[in-house]
PDB file of C-alpha atoms in Angstrom:
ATOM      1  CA  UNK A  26      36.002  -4.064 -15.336  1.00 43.00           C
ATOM      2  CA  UNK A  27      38.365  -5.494 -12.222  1.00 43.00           C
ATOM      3  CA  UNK A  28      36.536  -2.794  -9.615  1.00 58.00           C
ATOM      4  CA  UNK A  29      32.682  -3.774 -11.202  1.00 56.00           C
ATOM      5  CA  UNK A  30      33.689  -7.562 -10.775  1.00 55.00           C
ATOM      6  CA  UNK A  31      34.389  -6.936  -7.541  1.00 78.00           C
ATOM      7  CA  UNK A  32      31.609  -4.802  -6.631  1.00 77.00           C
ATOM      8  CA  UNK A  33      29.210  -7.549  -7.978  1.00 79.00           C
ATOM      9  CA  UNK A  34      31.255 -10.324  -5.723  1.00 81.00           C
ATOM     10  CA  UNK A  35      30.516  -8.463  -2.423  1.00 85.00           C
ATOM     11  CA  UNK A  36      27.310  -8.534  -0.266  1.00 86.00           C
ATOM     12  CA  UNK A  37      24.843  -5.357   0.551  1.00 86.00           C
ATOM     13  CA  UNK A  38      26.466  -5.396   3.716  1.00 86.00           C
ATOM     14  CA  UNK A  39      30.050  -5.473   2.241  1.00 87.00           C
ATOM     15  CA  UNK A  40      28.988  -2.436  -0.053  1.00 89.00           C
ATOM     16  CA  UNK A  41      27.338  -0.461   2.615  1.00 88.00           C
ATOM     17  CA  UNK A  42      30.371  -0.905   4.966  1.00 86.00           C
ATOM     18  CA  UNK A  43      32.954   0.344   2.102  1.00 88.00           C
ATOM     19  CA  UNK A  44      30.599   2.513   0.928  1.00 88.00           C
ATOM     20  CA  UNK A  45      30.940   4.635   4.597  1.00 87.00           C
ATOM     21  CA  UNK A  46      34.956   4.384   4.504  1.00 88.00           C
ATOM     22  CA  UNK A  47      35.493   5.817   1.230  1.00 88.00           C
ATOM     23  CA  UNK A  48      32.606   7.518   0.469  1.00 88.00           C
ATOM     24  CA  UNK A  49      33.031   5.705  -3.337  1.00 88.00           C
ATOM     25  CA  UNK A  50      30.090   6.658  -5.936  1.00 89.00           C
ATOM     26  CA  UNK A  51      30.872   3.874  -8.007  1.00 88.00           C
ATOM     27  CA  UNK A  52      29.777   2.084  -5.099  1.00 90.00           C
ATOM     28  CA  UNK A  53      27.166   4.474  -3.864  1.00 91.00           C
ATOM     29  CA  UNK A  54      25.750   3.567  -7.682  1.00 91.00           C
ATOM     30  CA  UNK A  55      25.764  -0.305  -6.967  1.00 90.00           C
ATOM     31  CA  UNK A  56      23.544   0.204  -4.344  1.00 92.00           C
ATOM     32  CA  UNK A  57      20.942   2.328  -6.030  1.00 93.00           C
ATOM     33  CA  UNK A  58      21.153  -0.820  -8.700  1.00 92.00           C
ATOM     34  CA  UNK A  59      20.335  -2.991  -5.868  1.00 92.00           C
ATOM     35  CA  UNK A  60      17.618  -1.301  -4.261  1.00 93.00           C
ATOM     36  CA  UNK A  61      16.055   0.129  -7.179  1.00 93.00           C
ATOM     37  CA  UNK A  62      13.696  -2.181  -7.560  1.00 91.00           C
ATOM     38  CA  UNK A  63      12.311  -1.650  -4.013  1.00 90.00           C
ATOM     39  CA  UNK A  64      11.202   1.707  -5.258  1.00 92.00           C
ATOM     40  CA  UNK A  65       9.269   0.387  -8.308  1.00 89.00           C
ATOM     41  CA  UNK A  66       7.591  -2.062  -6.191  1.00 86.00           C
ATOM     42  CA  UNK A  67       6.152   0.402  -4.077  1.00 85.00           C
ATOM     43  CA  UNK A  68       5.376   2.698  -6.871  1.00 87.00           C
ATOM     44  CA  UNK A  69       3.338   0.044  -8.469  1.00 83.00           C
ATOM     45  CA  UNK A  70       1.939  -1.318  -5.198  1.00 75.00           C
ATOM     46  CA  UNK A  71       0.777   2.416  -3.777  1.00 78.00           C
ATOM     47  CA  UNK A  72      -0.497   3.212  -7.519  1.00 77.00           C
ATOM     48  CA  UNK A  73      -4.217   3.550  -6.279  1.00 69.00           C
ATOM     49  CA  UNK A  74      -3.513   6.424  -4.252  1.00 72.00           C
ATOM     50  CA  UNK A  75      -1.566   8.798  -6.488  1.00 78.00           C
ATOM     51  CA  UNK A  76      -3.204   7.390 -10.266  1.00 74.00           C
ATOM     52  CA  UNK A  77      -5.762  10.588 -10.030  1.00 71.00           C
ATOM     53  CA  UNK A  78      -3.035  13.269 -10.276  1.00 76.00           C
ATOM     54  CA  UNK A  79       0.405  11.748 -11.311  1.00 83.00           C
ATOM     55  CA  UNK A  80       2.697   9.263 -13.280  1.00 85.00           C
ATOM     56  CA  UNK A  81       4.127   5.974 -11.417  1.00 87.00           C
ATOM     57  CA  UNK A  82       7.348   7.408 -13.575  1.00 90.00           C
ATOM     58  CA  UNK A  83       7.341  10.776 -11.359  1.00 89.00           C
ATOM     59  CA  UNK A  84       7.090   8.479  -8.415  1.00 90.00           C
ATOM     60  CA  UNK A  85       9.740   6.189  -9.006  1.00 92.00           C
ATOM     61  CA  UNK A  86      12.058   9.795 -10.043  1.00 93.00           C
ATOM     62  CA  UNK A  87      11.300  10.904  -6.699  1.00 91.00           C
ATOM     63  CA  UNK A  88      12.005   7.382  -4.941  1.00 92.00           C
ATOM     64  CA  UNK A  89      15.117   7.080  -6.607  1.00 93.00           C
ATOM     65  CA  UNK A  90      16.114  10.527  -5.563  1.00 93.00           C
ATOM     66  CA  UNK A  91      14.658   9.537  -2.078  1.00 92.00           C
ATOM     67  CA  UNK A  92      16.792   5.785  -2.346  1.00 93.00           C
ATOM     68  CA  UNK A  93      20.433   8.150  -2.921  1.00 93.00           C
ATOM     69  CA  UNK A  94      19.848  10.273   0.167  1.00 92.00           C
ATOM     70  CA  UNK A  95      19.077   7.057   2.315  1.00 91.00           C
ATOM     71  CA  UNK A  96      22.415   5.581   1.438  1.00 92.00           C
ATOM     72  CA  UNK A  97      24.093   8.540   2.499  1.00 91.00           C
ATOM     73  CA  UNK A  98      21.730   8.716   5.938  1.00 87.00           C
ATOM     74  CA  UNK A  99      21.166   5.210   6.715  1.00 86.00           C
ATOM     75  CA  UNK A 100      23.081   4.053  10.116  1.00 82.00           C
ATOM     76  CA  UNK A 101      23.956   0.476   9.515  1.00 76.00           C
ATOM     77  CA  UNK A 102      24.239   0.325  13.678  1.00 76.00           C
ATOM     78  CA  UNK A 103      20.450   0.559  14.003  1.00 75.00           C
ATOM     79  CA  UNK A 104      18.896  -2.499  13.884  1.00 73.00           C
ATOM     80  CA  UNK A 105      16.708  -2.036  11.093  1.00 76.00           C
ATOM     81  CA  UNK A 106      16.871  -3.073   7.095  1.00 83.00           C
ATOM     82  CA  UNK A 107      17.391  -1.036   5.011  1.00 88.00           C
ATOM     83  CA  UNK A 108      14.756  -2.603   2.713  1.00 87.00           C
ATOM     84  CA  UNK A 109      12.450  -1.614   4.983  1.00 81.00           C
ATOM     85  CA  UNK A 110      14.217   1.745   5.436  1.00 86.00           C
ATOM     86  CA  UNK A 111      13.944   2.917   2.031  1.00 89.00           C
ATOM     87  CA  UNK A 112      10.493   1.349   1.789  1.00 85.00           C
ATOM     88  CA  UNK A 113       8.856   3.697   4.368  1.00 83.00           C
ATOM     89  CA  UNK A 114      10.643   6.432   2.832  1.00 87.00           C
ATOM     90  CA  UNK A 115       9.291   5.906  -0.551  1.00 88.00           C
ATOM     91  CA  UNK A 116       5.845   4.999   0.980  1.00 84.00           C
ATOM     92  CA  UNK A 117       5.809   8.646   2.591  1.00 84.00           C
ATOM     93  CA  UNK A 118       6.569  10.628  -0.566  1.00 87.00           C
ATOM     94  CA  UNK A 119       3.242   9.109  -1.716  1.00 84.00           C
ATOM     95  CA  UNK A 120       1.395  10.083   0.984  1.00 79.00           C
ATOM     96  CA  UNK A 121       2.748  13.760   1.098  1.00 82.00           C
ATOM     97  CA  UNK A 122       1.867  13.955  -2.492  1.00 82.00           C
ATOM     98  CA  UNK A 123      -1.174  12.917  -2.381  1.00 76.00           C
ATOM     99  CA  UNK A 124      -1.749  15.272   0.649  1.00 74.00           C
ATOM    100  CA  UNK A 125      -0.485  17.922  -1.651  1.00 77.00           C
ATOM    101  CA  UNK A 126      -2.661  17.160  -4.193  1.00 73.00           C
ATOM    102  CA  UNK A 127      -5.751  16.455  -2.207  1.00 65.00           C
ATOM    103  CA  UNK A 128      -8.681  17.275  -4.728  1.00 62.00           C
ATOM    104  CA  UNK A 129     -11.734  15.468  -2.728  1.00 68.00           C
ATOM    105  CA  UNK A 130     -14.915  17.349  -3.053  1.00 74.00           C
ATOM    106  CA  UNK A 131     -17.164  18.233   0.379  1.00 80.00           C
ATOM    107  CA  UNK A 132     -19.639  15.771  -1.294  1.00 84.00           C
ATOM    108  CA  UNK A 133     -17.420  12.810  -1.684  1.00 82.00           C
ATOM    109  CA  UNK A 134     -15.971  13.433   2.008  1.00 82.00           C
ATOM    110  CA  UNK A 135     -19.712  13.201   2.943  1.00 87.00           C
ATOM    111  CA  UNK A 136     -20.320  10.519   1.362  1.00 87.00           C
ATOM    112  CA  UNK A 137     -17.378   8.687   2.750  1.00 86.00           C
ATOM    113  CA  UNK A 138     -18.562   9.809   6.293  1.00 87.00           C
ATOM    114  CA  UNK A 139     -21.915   8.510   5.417  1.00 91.00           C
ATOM    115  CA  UNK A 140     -20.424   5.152   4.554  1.00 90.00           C
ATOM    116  CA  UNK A 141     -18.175   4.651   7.414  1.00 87.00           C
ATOM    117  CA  UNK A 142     -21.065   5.408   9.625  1.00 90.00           C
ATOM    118  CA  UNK A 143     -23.507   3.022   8.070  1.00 91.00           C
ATOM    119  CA  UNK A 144     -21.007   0.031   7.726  1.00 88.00           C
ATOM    120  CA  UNK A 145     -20.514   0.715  11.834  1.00 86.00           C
ATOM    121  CA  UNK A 146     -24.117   0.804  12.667  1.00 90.00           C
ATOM    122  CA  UNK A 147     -24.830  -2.184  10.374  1.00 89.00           C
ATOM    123  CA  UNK A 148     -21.776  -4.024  11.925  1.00 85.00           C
ATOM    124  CA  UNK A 149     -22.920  -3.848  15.667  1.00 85.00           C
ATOM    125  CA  UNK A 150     -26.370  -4.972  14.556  1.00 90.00           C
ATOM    126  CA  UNK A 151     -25.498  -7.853  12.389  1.00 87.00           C
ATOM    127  CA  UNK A 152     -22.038  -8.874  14.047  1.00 84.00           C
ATOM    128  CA  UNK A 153     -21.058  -9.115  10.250  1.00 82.00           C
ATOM    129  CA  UNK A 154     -19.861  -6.524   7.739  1.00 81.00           C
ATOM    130  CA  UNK A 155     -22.971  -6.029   5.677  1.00 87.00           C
ATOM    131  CA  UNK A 156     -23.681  -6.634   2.122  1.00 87.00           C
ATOM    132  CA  UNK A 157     -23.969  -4.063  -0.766  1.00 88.00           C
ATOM    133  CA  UNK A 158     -27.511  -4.062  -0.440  1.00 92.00           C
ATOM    134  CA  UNK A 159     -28.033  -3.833   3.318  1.00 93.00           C
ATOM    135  CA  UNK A 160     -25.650  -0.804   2.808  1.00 92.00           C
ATOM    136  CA  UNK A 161     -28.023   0.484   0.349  1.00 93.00           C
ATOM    137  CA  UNK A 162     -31.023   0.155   2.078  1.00 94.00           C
ATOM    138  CA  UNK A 163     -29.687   1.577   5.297  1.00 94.00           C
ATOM    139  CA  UNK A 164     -28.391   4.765   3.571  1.00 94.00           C
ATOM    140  CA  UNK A 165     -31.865   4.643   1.463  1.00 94.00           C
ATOM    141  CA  UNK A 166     -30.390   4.549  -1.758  1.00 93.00           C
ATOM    142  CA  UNK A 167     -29.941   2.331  -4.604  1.00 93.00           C
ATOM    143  CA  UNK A 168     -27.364  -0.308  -4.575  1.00 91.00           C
ATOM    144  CA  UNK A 169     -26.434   1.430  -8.327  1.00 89.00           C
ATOM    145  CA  UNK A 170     -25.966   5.034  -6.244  1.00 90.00           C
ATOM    146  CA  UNK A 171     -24.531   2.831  -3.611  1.00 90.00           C
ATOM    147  CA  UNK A 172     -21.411   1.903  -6.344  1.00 86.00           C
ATOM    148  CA  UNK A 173     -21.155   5.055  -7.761  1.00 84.00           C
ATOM    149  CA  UNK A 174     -20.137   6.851  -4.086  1.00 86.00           C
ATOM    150  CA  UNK A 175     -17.991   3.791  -3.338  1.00 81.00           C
ATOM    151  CA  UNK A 176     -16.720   4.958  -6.798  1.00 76.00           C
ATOM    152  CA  UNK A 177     -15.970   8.449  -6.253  1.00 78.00           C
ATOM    153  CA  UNK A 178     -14.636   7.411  -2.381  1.00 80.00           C
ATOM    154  CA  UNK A 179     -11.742   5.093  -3.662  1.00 74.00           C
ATOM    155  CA  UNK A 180      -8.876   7.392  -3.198  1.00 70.00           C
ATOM    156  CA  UNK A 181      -9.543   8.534  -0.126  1.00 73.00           C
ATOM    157  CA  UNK A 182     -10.257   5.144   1.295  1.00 74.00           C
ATOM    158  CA  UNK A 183      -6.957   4.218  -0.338  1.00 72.00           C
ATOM    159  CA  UNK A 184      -5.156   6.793   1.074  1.00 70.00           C
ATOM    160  CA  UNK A 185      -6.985   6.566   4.325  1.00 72.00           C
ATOM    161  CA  UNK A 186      -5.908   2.706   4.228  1.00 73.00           C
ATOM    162  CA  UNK A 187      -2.110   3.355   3.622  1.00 71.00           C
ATOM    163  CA  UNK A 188      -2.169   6.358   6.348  1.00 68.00           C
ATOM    164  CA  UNK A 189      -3.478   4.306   9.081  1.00 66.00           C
ATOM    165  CA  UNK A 190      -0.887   1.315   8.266  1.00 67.00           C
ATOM    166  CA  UNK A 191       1.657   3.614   8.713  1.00 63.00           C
ATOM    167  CA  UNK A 192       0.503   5.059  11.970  1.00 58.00           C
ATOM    168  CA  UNK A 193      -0.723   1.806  13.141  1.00 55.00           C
ATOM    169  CA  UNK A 194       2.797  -0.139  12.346  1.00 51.00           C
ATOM    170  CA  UNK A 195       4.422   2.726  14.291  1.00 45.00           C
ATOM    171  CA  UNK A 196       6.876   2.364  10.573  1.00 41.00           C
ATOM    172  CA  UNK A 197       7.357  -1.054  11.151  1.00 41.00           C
ATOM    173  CA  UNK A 198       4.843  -1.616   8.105  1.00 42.00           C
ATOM    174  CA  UNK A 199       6.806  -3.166   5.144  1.00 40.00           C
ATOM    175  CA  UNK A 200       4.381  -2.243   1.937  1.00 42.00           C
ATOM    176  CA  UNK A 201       2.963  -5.947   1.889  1.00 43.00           C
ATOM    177  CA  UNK A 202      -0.688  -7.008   2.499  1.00 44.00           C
ATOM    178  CA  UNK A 203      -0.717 -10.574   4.008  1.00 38.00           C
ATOM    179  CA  UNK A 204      -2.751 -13.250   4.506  1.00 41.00           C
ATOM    180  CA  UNK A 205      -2.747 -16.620   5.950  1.00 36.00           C
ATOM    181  CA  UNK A 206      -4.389 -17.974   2.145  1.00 41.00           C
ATOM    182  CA  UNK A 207      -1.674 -15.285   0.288  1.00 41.00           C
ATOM    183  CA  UNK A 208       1.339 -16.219  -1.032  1.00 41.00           C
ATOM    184  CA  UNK A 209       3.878 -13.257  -0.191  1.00 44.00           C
ATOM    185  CA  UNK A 210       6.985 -12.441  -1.626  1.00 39.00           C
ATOM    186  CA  UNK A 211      10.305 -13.144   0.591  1.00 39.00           C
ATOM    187  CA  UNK A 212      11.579  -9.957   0.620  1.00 39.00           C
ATOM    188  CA  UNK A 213       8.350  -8.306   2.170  1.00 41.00           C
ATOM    189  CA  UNK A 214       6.821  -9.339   5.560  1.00 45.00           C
ATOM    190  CA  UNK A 215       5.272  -7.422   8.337  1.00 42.00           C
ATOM    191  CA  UNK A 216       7.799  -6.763  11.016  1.00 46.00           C
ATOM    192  CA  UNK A 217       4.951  -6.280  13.352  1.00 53.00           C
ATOM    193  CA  UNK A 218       2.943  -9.508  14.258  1.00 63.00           C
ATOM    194  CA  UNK A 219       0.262  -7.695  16.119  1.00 67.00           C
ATOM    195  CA  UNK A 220      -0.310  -6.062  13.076  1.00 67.00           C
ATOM    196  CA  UNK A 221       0.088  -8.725  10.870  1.00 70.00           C
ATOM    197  CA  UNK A 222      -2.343 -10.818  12.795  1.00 76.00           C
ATOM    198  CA  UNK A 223      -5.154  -7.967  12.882  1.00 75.00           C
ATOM    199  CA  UNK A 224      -4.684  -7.769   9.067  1.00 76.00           C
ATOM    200  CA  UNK A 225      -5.470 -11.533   8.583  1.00 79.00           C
ATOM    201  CA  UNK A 226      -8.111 -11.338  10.733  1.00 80.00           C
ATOM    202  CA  UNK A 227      -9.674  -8.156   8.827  1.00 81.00           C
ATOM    203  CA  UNK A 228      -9.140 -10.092   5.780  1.00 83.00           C
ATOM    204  CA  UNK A 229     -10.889 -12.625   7.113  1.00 83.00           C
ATOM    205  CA  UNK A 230     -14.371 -10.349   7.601  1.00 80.00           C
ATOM    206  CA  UNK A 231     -13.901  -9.569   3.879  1.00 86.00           C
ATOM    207  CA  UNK A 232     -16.170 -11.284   0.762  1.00 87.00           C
ATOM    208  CA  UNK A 233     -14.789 -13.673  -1.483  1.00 89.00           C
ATOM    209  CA  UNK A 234     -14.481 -11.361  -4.315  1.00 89.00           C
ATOM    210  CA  UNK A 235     -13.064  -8.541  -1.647  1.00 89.00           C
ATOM    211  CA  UNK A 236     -10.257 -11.075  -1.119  1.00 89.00           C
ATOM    212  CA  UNK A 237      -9.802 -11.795  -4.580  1.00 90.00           C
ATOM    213  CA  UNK A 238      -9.235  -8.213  -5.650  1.00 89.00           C
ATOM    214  CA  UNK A 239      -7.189  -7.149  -2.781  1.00 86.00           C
ATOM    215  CA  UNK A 240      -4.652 -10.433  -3.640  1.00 85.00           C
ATOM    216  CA  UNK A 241      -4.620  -9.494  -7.195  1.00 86.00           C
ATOM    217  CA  UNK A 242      -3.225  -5.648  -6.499  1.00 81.00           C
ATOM    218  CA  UNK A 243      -1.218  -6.019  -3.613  1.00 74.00           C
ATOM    219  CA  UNK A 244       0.597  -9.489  -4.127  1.00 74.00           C
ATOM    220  CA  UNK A 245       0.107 -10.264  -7.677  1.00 76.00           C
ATOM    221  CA  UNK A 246       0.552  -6.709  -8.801  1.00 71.00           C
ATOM    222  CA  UNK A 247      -2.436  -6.879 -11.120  1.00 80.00           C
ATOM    223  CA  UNK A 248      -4.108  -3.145 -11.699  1.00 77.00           C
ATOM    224  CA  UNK A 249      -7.536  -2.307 -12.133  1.00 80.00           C
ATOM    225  CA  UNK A 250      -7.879  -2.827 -15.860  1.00 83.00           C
ATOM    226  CA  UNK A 251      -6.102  -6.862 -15.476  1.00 87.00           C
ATOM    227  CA  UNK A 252      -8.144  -7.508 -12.518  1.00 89.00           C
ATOM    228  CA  UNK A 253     -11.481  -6.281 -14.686  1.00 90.00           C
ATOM    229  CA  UNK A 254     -10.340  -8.747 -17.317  1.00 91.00           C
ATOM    230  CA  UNK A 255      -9.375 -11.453 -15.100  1.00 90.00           C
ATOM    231  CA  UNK A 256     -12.622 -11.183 -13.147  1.00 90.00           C
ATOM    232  CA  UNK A 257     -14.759 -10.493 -16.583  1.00 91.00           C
ATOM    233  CA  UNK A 258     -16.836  -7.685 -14.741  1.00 88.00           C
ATOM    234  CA  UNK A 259     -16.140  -3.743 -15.514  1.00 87.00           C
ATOM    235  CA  UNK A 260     -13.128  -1.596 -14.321  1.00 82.00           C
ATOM    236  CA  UNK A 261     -15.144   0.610 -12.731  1.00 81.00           C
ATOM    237  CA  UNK A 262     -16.852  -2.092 -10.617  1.00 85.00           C
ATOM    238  CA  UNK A 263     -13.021  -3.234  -9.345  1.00 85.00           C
ATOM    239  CA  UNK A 264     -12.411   0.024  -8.266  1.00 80.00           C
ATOM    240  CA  UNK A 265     -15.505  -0.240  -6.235  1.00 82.00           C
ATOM    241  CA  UNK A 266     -14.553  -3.472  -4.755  1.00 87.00           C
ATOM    242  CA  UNK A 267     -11.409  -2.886  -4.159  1.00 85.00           C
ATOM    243  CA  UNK A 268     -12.459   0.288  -2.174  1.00 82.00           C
ATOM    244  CA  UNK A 269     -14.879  -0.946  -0.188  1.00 85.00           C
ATOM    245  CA  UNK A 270     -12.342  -4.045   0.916  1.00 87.00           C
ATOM    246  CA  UNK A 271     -10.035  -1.702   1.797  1.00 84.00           C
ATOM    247  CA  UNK A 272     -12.808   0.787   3.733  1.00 83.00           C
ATOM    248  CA  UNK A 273     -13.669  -2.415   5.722  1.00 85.00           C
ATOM    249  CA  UNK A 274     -10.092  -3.421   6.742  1.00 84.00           C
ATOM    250  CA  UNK A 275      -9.598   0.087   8.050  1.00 81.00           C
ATOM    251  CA  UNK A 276     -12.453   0.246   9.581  1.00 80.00           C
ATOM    252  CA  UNK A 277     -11.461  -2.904  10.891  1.00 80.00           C
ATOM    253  CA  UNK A 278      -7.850  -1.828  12.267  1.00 76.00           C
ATOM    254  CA  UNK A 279      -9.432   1.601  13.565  1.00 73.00           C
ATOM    255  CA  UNK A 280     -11.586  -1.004  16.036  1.00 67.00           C
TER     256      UNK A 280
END
């Protein structure tokens, strides 16, 4: 009782720094405490790209294991948090897995391709991201087969988002979406203003309802079913949204 007291009166810092003297597990185990929730907020945050083929419990197992090796590796002399340590950790187990467990059909990568290229042709021309139904027309579909590819792309724009924030923030990327109009939770930020700065402005080339979603699942936390209900349209149609927001801002940060 005396030794948890104590362990609860002193800072991460303190804990990390005693935690490298004696090597202590009952200390080591404080930590995890502390910095579990990092992992679940990442798991929950990242759930579009790994929902197809596994369990946000699996992912938080494997973060957790992922958050007890850290503590062990982490060099407090760097100058980097661990916060966003651990987050970029946990944020590459995703990605791996979902590499692993890349199921994407040669038609859905087409489609995809055909997508990209449209929304880039239609950009240039218009010196606007295009609407649903100038998309449509320019690939000569319906606007209904139009949603249903946008559909079937969603994971791979997902994962194609998340991949290209990690490359682009050089790891400097700290699992948060932000936005000039988006209220953002103190303990994530973008250590990178370039890249917070091209985000906003990405954000800025999105619709209303683009906006809406993307606050609702990567600041509020909201999934695909609450957004649906808050919204009062179909999941399905969210999941199209929400995929071609994300399309656009990569697009965007690929530019």
């Amino acid at each position: 009782m005396i030794l948890k007291k104590k362990l609860n009166d002193m800072t991460n810092e303190e804990l990390f720094a005693e935690y490298k003297l004696s090597g202590d597990l009952d200390i080591k185990n404080e930590l995890v405490l502390r910095y579990v929730h990092i992992v679940k907020n990442v798991a929950i945050q990242m759930r579009g790209v790994y929902s197809e083929f596994t369990q946000i419990d699996d992912i938080v197992n494997e973060g957790v294991l992922a958050l007890m090796s850290s503590i062990d590796k982490f060099d407090m002399e760097k100058n980097v948090k661990f916060e966003s340590y651990i987050s970029k950790r946990v944020r590459g187990i995703v990605i791996d897995i979902a590499r692993k467990n890349d199921w994407v059909p040669r038609s859905v990568r087409k489609a995809a391709k055909d997508i990209d290229k449209a929304t880039n042709e239609l950009f240039v021309e218009l010196g606007r991201m295009p609407t649903d139904e100038e998309m449509a027309n320019h690939l000569n579909i319906s606007v209904q087969k139009y949603y249903e590819d946008l559909g079937k792309t969603n994971l791979m724009n997902v994962l194609s988002f998340e991949m290209l924030l990690e490359e682009a923030g050089n790891g400097r990327y700290n699992n948060q979406i932000m936005n000039a109009n988006m209220e953002t939770m103190p303990e994530h930020h973008l250590d990178s203003l370039e890249l917070e700065r091209e985000i906003k402005l990405g954000l800025e080339n999105l619709r209303e309802k683009e906006k809406l979603v993307v606050s609702l699942h990567y600041v509020h936390d909201l999934n695909m079913k609450e957004i649906a209900a808050v919204l009062g349209v179909s999941e399905p149609r969210i999941s199209q949204i929400h995929s071609n927001a994300l399309r656009k801002l990569r697009l965007f940060l690929q530019e």
